[in-house]
mmCIF file of C-alpha atoms in Angstrom:
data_model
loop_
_atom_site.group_PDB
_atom_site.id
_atom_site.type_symbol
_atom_site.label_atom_id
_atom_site.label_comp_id
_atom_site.label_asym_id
_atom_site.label_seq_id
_atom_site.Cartn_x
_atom_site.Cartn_y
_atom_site.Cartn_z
ATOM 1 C CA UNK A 1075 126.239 -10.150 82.329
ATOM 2 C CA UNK A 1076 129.724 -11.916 81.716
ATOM 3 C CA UNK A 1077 132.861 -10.104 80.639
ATOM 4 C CA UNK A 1078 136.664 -11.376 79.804
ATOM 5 C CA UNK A 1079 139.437 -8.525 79.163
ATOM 6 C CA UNK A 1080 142.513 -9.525 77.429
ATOM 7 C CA UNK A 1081 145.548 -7.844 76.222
ATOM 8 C CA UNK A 1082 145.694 -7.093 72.861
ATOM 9 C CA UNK A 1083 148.700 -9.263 71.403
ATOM 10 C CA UNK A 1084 150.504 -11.844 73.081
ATOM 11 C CA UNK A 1085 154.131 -13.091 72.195
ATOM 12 C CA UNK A 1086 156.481 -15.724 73.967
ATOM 13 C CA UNK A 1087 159.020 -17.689 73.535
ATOM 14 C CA UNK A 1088 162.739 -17.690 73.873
ATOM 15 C CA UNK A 1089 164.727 -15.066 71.825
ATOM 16 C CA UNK A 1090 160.925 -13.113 71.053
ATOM 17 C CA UNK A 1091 162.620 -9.389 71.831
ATOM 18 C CA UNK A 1092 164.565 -9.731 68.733
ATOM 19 C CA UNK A 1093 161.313 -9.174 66.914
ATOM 20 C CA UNK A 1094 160.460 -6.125 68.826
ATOM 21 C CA UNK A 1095 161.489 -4.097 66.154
ATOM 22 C CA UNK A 1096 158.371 -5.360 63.746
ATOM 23 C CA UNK A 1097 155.992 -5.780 66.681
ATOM 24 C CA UNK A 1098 156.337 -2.371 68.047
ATOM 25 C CA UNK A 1099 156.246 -0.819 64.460
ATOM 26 C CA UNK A 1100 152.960 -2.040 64.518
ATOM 27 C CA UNK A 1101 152.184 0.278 66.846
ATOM 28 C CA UNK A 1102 154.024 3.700 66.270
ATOM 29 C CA UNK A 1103 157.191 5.045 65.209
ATOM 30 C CA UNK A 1104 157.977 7.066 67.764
ATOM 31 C CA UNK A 1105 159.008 4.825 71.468
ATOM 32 C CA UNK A 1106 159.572 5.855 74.690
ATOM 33 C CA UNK A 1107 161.136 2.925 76.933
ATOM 34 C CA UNK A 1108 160.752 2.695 80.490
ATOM 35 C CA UNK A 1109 163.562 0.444 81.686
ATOM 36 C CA UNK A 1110 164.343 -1.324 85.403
ATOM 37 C CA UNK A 1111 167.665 -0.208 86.038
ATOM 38 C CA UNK A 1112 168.487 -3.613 87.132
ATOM 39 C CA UNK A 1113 168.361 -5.319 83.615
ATOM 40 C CA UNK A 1114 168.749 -2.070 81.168
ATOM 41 C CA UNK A 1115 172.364 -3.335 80.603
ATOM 42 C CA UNK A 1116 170.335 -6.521 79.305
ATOM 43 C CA UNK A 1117 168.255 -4.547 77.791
ATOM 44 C CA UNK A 1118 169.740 -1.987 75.979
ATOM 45 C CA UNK A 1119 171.090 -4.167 72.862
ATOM 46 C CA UNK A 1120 167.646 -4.934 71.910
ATOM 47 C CA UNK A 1121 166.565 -1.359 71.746
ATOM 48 C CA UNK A 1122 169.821 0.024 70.272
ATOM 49 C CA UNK A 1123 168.780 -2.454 67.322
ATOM 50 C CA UNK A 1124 165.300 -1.030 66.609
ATOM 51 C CA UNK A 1125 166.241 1.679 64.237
ATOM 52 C CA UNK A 1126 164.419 3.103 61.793
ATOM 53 C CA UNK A 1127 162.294 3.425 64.906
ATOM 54 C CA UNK A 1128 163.113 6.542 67.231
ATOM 55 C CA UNK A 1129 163.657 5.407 70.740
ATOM 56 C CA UNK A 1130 164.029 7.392 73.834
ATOM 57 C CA UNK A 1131 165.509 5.215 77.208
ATOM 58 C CA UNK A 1132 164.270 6.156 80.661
ATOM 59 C CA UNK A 1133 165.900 4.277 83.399
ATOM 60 C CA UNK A 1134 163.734 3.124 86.306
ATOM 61 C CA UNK A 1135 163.349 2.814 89.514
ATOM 62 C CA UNK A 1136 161.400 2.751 92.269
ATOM 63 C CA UNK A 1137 157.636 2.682 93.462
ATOM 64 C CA UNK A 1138 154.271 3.725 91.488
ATOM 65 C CA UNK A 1139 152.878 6.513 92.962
ATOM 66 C CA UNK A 1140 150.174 9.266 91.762
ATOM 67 C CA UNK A 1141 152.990 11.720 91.395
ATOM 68 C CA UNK A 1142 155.942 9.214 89.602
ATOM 69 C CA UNK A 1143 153.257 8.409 86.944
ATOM 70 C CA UNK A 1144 152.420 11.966 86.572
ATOM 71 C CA UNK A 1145 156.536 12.608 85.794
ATOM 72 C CA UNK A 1146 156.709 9.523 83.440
ATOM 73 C CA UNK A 1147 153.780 10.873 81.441
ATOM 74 C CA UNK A 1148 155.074 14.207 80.970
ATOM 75 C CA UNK A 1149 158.648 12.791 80.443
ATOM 76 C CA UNK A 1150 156.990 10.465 77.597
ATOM 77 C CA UNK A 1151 154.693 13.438 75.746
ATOM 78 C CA UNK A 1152 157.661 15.316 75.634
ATOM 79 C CA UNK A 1153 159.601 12.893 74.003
ATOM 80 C CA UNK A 1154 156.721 12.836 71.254
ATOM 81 C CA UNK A 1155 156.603 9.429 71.690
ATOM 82 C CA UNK A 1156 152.903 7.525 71.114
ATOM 83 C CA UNK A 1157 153.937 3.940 72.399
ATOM 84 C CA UNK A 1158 155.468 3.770 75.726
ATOM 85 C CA UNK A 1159 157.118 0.065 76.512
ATOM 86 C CA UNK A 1160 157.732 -1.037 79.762
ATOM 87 C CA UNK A 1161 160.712 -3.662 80.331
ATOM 88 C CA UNK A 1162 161.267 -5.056 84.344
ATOM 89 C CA UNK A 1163 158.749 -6.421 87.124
ATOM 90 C CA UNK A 1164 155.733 -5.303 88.811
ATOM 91 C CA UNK A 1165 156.546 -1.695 89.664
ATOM 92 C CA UNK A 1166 157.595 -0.585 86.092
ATOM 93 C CA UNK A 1167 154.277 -2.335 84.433
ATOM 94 C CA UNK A 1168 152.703 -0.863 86.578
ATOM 95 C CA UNK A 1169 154.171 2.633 86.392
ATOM 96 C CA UNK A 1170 154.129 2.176 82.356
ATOM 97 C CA UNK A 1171 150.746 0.967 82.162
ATOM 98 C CA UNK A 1172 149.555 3.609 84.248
ATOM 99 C CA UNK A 1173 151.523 6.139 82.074
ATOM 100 C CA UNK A 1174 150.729 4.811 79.146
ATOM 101 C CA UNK A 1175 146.970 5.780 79.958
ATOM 102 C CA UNK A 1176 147.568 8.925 81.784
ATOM 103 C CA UNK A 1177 149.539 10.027 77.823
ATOM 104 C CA UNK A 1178 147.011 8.025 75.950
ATOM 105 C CA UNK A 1179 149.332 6.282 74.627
ATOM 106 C CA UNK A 1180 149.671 2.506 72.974
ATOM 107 C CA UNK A 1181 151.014 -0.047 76.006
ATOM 108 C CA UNK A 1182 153.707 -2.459 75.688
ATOM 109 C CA UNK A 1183 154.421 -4.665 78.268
ATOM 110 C CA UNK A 1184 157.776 -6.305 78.862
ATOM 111 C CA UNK A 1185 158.180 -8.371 81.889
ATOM 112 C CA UNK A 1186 161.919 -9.415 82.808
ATOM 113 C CA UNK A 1187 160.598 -11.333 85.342
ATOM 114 C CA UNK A 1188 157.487 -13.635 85.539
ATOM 115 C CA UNK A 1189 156.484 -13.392 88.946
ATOM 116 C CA UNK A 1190 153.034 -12.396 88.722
ATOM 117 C CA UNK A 1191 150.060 -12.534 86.275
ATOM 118 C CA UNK A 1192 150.300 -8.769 85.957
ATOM 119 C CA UNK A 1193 151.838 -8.412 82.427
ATOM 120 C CA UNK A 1194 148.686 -8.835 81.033
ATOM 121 C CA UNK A 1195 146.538 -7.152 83.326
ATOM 122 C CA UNK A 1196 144.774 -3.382 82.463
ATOM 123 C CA UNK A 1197 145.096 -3.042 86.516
ATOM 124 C CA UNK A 1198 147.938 -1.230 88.553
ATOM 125 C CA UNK A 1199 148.522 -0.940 92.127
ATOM 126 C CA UNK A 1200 149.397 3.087 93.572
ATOM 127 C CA UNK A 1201 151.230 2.761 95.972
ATOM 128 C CA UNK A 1202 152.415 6.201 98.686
ATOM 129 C CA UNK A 1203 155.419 7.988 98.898
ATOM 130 C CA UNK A 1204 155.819 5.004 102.156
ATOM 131 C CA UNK A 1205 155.788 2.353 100.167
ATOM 132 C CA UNK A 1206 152.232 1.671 101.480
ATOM 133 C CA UNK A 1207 149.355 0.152 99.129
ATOM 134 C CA UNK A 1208 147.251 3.424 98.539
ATOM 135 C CA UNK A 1209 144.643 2.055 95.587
ATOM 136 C CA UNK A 1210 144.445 0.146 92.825
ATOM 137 C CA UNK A 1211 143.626 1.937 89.010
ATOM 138 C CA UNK A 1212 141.895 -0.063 86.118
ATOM 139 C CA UNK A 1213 143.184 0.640 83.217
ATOM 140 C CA UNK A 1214 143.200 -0.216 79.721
ATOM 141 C CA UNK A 1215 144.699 -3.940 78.983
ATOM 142 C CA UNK A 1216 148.289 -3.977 77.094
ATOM 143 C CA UNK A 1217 148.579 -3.607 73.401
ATOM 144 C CA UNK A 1218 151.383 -5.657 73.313
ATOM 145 C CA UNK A 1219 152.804 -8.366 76.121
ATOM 146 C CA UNK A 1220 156.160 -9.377 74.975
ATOM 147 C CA UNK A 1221 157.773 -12.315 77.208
ATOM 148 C CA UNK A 1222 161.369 -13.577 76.235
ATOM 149 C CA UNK A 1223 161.916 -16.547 77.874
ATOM 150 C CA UNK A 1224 165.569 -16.404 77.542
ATOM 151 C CA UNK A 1225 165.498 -13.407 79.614
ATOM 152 C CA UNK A 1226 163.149 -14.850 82.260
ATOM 153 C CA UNK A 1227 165.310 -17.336 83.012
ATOM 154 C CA UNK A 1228 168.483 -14.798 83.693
ATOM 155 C CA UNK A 1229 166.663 -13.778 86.458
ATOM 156 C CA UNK A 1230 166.561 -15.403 90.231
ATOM 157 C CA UNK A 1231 164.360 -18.948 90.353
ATOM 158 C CA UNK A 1232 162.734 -17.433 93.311
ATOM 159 C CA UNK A 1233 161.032 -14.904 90.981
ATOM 160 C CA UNK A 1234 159.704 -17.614 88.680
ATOM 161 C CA UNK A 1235 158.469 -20.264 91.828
ATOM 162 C CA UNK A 1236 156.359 -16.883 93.030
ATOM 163 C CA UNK A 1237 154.646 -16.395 89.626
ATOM 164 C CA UNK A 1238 154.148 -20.079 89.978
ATOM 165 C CA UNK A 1239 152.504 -19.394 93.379
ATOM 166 C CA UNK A 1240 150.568 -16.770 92.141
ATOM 167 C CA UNK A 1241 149.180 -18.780 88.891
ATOM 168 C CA UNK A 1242 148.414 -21.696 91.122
ATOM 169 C CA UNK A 1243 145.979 -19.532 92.980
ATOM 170 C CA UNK A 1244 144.320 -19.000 90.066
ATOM 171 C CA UNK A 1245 141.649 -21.444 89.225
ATOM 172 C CA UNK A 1246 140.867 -22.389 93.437
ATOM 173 C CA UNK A 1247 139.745 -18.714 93.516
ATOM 174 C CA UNK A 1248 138.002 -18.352 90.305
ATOM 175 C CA UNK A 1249 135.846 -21.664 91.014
ATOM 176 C CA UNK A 1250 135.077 -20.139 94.612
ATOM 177 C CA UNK A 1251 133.400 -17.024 92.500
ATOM 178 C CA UNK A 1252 131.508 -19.488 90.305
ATOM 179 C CA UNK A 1253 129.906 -21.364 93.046
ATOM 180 C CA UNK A 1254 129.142 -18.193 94.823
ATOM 181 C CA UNK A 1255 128.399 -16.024 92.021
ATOM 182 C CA UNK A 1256 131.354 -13.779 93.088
ATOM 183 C CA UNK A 1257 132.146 -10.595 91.023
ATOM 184 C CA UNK A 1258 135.094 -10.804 89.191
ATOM 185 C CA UNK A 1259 137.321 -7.111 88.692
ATOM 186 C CA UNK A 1260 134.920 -6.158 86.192
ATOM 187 C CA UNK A 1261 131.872 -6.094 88.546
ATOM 188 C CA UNK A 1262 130.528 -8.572 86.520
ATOM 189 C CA UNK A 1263 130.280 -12.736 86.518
ATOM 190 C CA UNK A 1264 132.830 -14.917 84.669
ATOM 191 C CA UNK A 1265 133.363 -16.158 81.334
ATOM 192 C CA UNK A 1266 133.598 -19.931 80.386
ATOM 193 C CA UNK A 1267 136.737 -18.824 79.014
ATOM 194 C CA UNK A 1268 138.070 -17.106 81.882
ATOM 195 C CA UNK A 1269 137.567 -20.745 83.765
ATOM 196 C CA UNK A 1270 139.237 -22.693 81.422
ATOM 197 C CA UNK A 1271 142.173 -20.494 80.881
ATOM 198 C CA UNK A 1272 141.635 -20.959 84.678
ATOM 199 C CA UNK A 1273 141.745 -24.874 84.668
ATOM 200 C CA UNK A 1274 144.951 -24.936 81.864
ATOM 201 C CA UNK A 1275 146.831 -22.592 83.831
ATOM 202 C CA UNK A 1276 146.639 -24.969 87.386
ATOM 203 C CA UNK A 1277 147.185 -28.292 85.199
ATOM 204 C CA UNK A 1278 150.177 -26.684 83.913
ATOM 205 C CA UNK A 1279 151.607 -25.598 86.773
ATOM 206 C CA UNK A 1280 151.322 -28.939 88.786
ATOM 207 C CA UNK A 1281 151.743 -31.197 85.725
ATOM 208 C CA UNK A 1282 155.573 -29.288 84.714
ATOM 209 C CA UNK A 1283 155.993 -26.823 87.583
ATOM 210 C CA UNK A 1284 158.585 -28.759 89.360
ATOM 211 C CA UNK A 1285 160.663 -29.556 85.943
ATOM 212 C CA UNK A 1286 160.381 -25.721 84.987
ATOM 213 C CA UNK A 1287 161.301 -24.508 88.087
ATOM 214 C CA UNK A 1288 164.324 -27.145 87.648
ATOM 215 C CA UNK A 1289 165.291 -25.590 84.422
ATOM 216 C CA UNK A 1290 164.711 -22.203 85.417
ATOM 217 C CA UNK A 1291 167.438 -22.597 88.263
ATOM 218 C CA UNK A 1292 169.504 -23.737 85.551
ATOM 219 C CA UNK A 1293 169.354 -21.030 83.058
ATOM 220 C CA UNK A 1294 167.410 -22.982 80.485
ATOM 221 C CA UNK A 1295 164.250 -22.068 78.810
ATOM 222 C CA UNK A 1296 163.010 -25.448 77.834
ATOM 223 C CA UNK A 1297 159.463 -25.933 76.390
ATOM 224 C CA UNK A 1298 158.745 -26.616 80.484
ATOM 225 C CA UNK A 1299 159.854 -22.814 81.394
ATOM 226 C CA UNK A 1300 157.769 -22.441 78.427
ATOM 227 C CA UNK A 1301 154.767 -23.667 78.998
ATOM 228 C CA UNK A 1302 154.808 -22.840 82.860
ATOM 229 C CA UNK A 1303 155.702 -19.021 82.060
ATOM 230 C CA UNK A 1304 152.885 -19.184 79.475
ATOM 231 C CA UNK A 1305 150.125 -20.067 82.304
ATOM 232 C CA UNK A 1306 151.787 -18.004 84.860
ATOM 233 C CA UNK A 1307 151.605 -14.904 82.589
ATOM 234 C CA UNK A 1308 149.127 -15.449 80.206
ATOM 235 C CA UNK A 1309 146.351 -18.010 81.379
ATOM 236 C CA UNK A 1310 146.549 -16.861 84.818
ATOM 237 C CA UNK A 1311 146.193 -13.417 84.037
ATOM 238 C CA UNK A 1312 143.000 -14.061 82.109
ATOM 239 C CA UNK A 1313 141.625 -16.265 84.808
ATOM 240 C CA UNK A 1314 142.251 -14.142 87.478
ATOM 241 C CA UNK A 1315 141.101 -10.580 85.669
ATOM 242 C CA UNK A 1316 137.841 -12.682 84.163
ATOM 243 C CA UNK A 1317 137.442 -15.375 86.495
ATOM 244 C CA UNK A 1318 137.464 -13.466 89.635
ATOM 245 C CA UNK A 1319 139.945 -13.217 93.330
ATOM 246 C CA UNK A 1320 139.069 -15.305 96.712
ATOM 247 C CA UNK A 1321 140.538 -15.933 100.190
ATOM 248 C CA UNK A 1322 144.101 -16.760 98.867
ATOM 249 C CA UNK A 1323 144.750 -13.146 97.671
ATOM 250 C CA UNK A 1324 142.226 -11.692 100.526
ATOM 251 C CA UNK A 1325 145.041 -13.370 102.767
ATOM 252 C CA UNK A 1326 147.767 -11.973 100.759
ATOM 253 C CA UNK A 1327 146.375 -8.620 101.721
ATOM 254 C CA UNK A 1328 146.320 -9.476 105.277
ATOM 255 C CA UNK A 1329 149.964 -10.704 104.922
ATOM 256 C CA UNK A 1330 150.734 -7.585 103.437
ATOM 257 C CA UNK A 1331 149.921 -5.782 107.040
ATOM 258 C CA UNK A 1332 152.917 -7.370 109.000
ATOM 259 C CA UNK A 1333 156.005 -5.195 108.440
ATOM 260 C CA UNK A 1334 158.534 -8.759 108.222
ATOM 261 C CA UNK A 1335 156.626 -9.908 105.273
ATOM 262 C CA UNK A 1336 157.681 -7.481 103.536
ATOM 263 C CA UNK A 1337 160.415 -8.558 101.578
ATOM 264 C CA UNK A 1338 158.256 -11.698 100.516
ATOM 265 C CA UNK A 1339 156.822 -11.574 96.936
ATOM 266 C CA UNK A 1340 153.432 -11.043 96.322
ATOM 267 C CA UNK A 1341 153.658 -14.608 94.584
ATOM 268 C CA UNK A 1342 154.563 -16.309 97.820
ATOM 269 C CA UNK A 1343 152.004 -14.429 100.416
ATOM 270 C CA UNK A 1344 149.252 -16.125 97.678
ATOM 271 C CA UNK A 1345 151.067 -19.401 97.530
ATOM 272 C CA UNK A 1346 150.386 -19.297 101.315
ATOM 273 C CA UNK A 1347 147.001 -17.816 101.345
ATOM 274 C CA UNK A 1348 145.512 -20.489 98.941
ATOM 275 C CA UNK A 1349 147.050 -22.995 101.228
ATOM 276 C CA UNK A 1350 145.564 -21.667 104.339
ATOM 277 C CA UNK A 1351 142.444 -21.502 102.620
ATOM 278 C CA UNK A 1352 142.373 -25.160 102.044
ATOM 279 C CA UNK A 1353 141.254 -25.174 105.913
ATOM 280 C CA UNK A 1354 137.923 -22.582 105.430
ATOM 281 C CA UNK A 1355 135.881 -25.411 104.719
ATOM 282 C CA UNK A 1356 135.917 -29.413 104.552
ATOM 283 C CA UNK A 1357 138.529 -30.340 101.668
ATOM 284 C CA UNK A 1358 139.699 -33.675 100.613
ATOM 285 C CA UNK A 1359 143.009 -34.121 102.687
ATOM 286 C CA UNK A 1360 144.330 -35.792 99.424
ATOM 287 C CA UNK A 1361 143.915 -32.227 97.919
ATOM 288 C CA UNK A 1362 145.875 -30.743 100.662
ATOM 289 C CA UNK A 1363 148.890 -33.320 100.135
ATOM 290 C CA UNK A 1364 149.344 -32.389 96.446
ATOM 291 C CA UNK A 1365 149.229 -29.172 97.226
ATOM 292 C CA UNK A 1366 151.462 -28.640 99.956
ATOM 293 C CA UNK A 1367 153.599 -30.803 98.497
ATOM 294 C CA UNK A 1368 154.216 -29.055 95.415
ATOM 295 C CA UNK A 1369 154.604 -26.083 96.927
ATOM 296 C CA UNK A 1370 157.603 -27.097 98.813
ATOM 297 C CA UNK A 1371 159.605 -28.934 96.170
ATOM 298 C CA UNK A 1372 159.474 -25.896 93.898
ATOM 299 C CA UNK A 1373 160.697 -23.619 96.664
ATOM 300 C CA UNK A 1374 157.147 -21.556 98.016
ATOM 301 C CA UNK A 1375 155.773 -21.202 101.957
ATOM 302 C CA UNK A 1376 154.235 -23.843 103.639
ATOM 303 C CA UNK A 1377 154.733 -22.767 107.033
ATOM 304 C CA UNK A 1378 154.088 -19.137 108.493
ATOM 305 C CA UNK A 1379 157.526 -18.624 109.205
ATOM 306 C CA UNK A 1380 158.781 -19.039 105.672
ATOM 307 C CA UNK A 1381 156.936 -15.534 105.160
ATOM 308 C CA UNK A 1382 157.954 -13.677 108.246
ATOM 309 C CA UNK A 1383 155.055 -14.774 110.890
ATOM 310 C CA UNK A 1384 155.128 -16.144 114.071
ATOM 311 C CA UNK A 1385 152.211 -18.321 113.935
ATOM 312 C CA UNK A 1386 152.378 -17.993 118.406
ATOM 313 C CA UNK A 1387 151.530 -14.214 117.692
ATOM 314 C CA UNK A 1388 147.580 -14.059 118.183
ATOM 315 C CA UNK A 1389 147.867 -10.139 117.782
ATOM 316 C CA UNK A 1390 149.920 -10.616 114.322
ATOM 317 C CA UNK A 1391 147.337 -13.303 113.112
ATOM 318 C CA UNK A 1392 144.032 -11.548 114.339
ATOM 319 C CA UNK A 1393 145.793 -8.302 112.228
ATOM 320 C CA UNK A 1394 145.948 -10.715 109.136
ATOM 321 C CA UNK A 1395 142.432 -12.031 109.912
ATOM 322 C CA UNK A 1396 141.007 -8.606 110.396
ATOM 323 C CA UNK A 1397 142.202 -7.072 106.765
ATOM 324 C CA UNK A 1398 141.398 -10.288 105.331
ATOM 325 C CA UNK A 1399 137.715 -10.283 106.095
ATOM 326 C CA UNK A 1400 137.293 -6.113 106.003
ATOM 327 C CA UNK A 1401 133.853 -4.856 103.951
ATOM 328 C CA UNK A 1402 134.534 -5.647 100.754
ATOM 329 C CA UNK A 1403 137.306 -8.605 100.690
ATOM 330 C CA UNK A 1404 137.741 -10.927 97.881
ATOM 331 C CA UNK A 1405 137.497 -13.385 100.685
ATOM 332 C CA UNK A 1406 133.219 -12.638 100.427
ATOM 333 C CA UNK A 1407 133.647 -14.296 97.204
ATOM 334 C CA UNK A 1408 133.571 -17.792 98.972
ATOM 335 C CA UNK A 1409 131.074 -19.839 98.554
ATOM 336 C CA UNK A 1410 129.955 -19.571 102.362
ATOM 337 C CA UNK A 1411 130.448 -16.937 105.258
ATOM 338 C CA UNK A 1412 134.082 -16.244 106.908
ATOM 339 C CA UNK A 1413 134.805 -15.023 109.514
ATOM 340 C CA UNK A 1414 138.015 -13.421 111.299
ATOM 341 C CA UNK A 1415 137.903 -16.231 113.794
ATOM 342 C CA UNK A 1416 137.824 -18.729 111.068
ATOM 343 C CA UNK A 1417 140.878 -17.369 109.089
ATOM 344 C CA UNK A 1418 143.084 -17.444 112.517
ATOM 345 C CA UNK A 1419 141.991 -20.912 112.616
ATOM 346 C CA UNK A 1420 143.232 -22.023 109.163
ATOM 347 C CA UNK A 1421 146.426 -19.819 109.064
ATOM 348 C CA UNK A 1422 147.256 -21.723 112.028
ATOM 349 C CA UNK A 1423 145.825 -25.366 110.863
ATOM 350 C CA UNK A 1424 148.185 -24.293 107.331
ATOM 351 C CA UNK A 1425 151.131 -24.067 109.621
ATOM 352 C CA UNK A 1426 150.619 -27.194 111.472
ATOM 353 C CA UNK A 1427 150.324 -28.879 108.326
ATOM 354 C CA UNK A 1428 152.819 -27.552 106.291
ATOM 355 C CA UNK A 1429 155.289 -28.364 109.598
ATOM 356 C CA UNK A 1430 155.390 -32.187 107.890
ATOM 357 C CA UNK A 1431 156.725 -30.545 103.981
ATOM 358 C CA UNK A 1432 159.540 -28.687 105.798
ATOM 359 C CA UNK A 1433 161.886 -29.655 108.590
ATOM 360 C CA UNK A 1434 164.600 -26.887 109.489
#
């Protein structure tokens, strides 16, 4: 059995929010907006604009927990509203998304930011009242993504390199699942589709990655930004949801249990997890160049310490190691065994290599 999930509508392109008013009528009359506080000044023109439609504005902020999604569903059946749209990063998708469902309500999804494949996704991480991963929920996939590349670019380069991190993971993890017959999030195997939205999405990023990142830092949304926030949003989020997850994320997760990577993007832990996993298993060395060297001209980790490590801390590796590998890891998707042991090894063969890509 094969399955591929896929949001409902897809739009792009720079300026695309000024049709918001026709999309979301599409939809319902009635709209309840969940808005980042950090771009609802940026925002707010755009919804002011969509009358006949009735609008209510929530500003946003914060984590998704059980009990903030809980709140923004109430907020939004009260407001009789039967679309909720969510505008901002990963934290208000994710808080929408799971809202949206909780109300049963239609799902737009807005991203400000494209720093992750999650737009697209039906899945949202929970996280505690700590700030600590609790779960993830699967949900129902968007109605609606809506990505205004004009607004992407407004937004710090470092948000757009760690989408491109995350996207680049994309198509190394979902061929590991192929060759081992790996579950994707569905339970189920892969679709052809799923691995050549896969494919696209890394021959995008390395063949205009480096230009679009460029342009990005610049304010421009050239057909680079483009095409780049195309595969980071929309190919990668169908490769990764269809295609299946691997080491690089399984790493991520590992990352994820030193407090000082914290305030590194999930984007960037990936970047660095895909590149340590070029050191599970024999790879062409000529694979590892390109890599690592993309990686550090468009501004990602190539060395422990650009994420927080200290790659002379055995306990702080052995803790990645051990999360990495736990019952149940993506990294099992592999095609071959891994081990704890063998992780330590290539987080700290990564860092040797990636030493040569960055001097400071």
């Amino acid at each position: 059995m094969r399955t591929s999930v896929f949001p409902r509508r897809y739009v792009q392109g720079p300026g695309v929010l000024r049709q918001l008013g026709p999309e979301l009528s599409k939809l319902g009359k009635e709209i309840f907006a969940l808005v980042d506080k950090m771009v609802i000044d940026q925002i707010t023109p755009f919804l002011d604009s969509l009358a006949p439609l009735s609008v209510t504005i929530r500003p946003f902020t914060g984590h998704c927990t059980h009990k903030t999604v809980e709140e923004i569903a109430a907020e939004a059946l009260g407001s009789h509203a039967t679309v909720l749209v969510a505008f901002g990063g990963g934290s208000v998708l994710d808080v929408g998304r799971s809202a949206a469902a909780a109300a049963s309500m239609a799902f737009v999804s807005a991203p400000t930011v494209a720093a992750s494949d999650a737009p697209c996704s039906g899945i949202s991480i929970v996280y505690d009242d700590n700030g600590v991963m609790a779960g993830r929920l699967s949900l129902r996939n968007p109605d609606l993504v809506i990505v205004d590349t004009a607004v992407i670019v407004k937004a710090p380069v470092r948000f757009f390199a760690a989408g491109i991190g995350d996207g680049l993971a994309t198509w190394y993890e979902a061929d590991s699942c192929r060759r081992s017959h790996g579950p994707t999030i569905s339970g189920t195997a892969g679709t052809l589709l799923a691995h050549a939205a896969a494919e696209l999405c890394r021959d995008t990023i390395l063949d205009r990655g480096r230009q679009a990142v460029r342009d990005c830092a610049a304010g421009l949304a050239t057909p680079d930004v483009d095409a780049v926030g195309e595969a980071t949003v929309l190919l990668s989020g169908i490769g990764f949801e269809s295609g299946g997850l691997g080491a690089a994320h399984a790493i991520h997760n590992g990352l994820t249990m030193l407090p000082a990577t914290a305030r590194y993007m999930h984007g960037e832990k990936v970047a660095f997890g895909l590149l340590a996993s070029l050191f599970l298993s024999p790879r062409p060395d000529s694979l590892r160049r390109e890599l690592f060297s993309f990686c550090a001209d468009v501004g990602l980790p190539v060395r422990l310490r650009d994420i927080g490590c200290d790659g002379a801390d055995d306990a702080a590796l052995a803790t990645i190691a051990a999360k990495a590998c736990q019952p149940g890891a993506n990294i099992h998707n592999e095609p071959f065994p891994v081990t704890e042991e063998m992780v330590v090894t290539a987080l700290r063969a990564a860092d040797l290599y990636g030493a040569a890509y960055r001097a400071d």
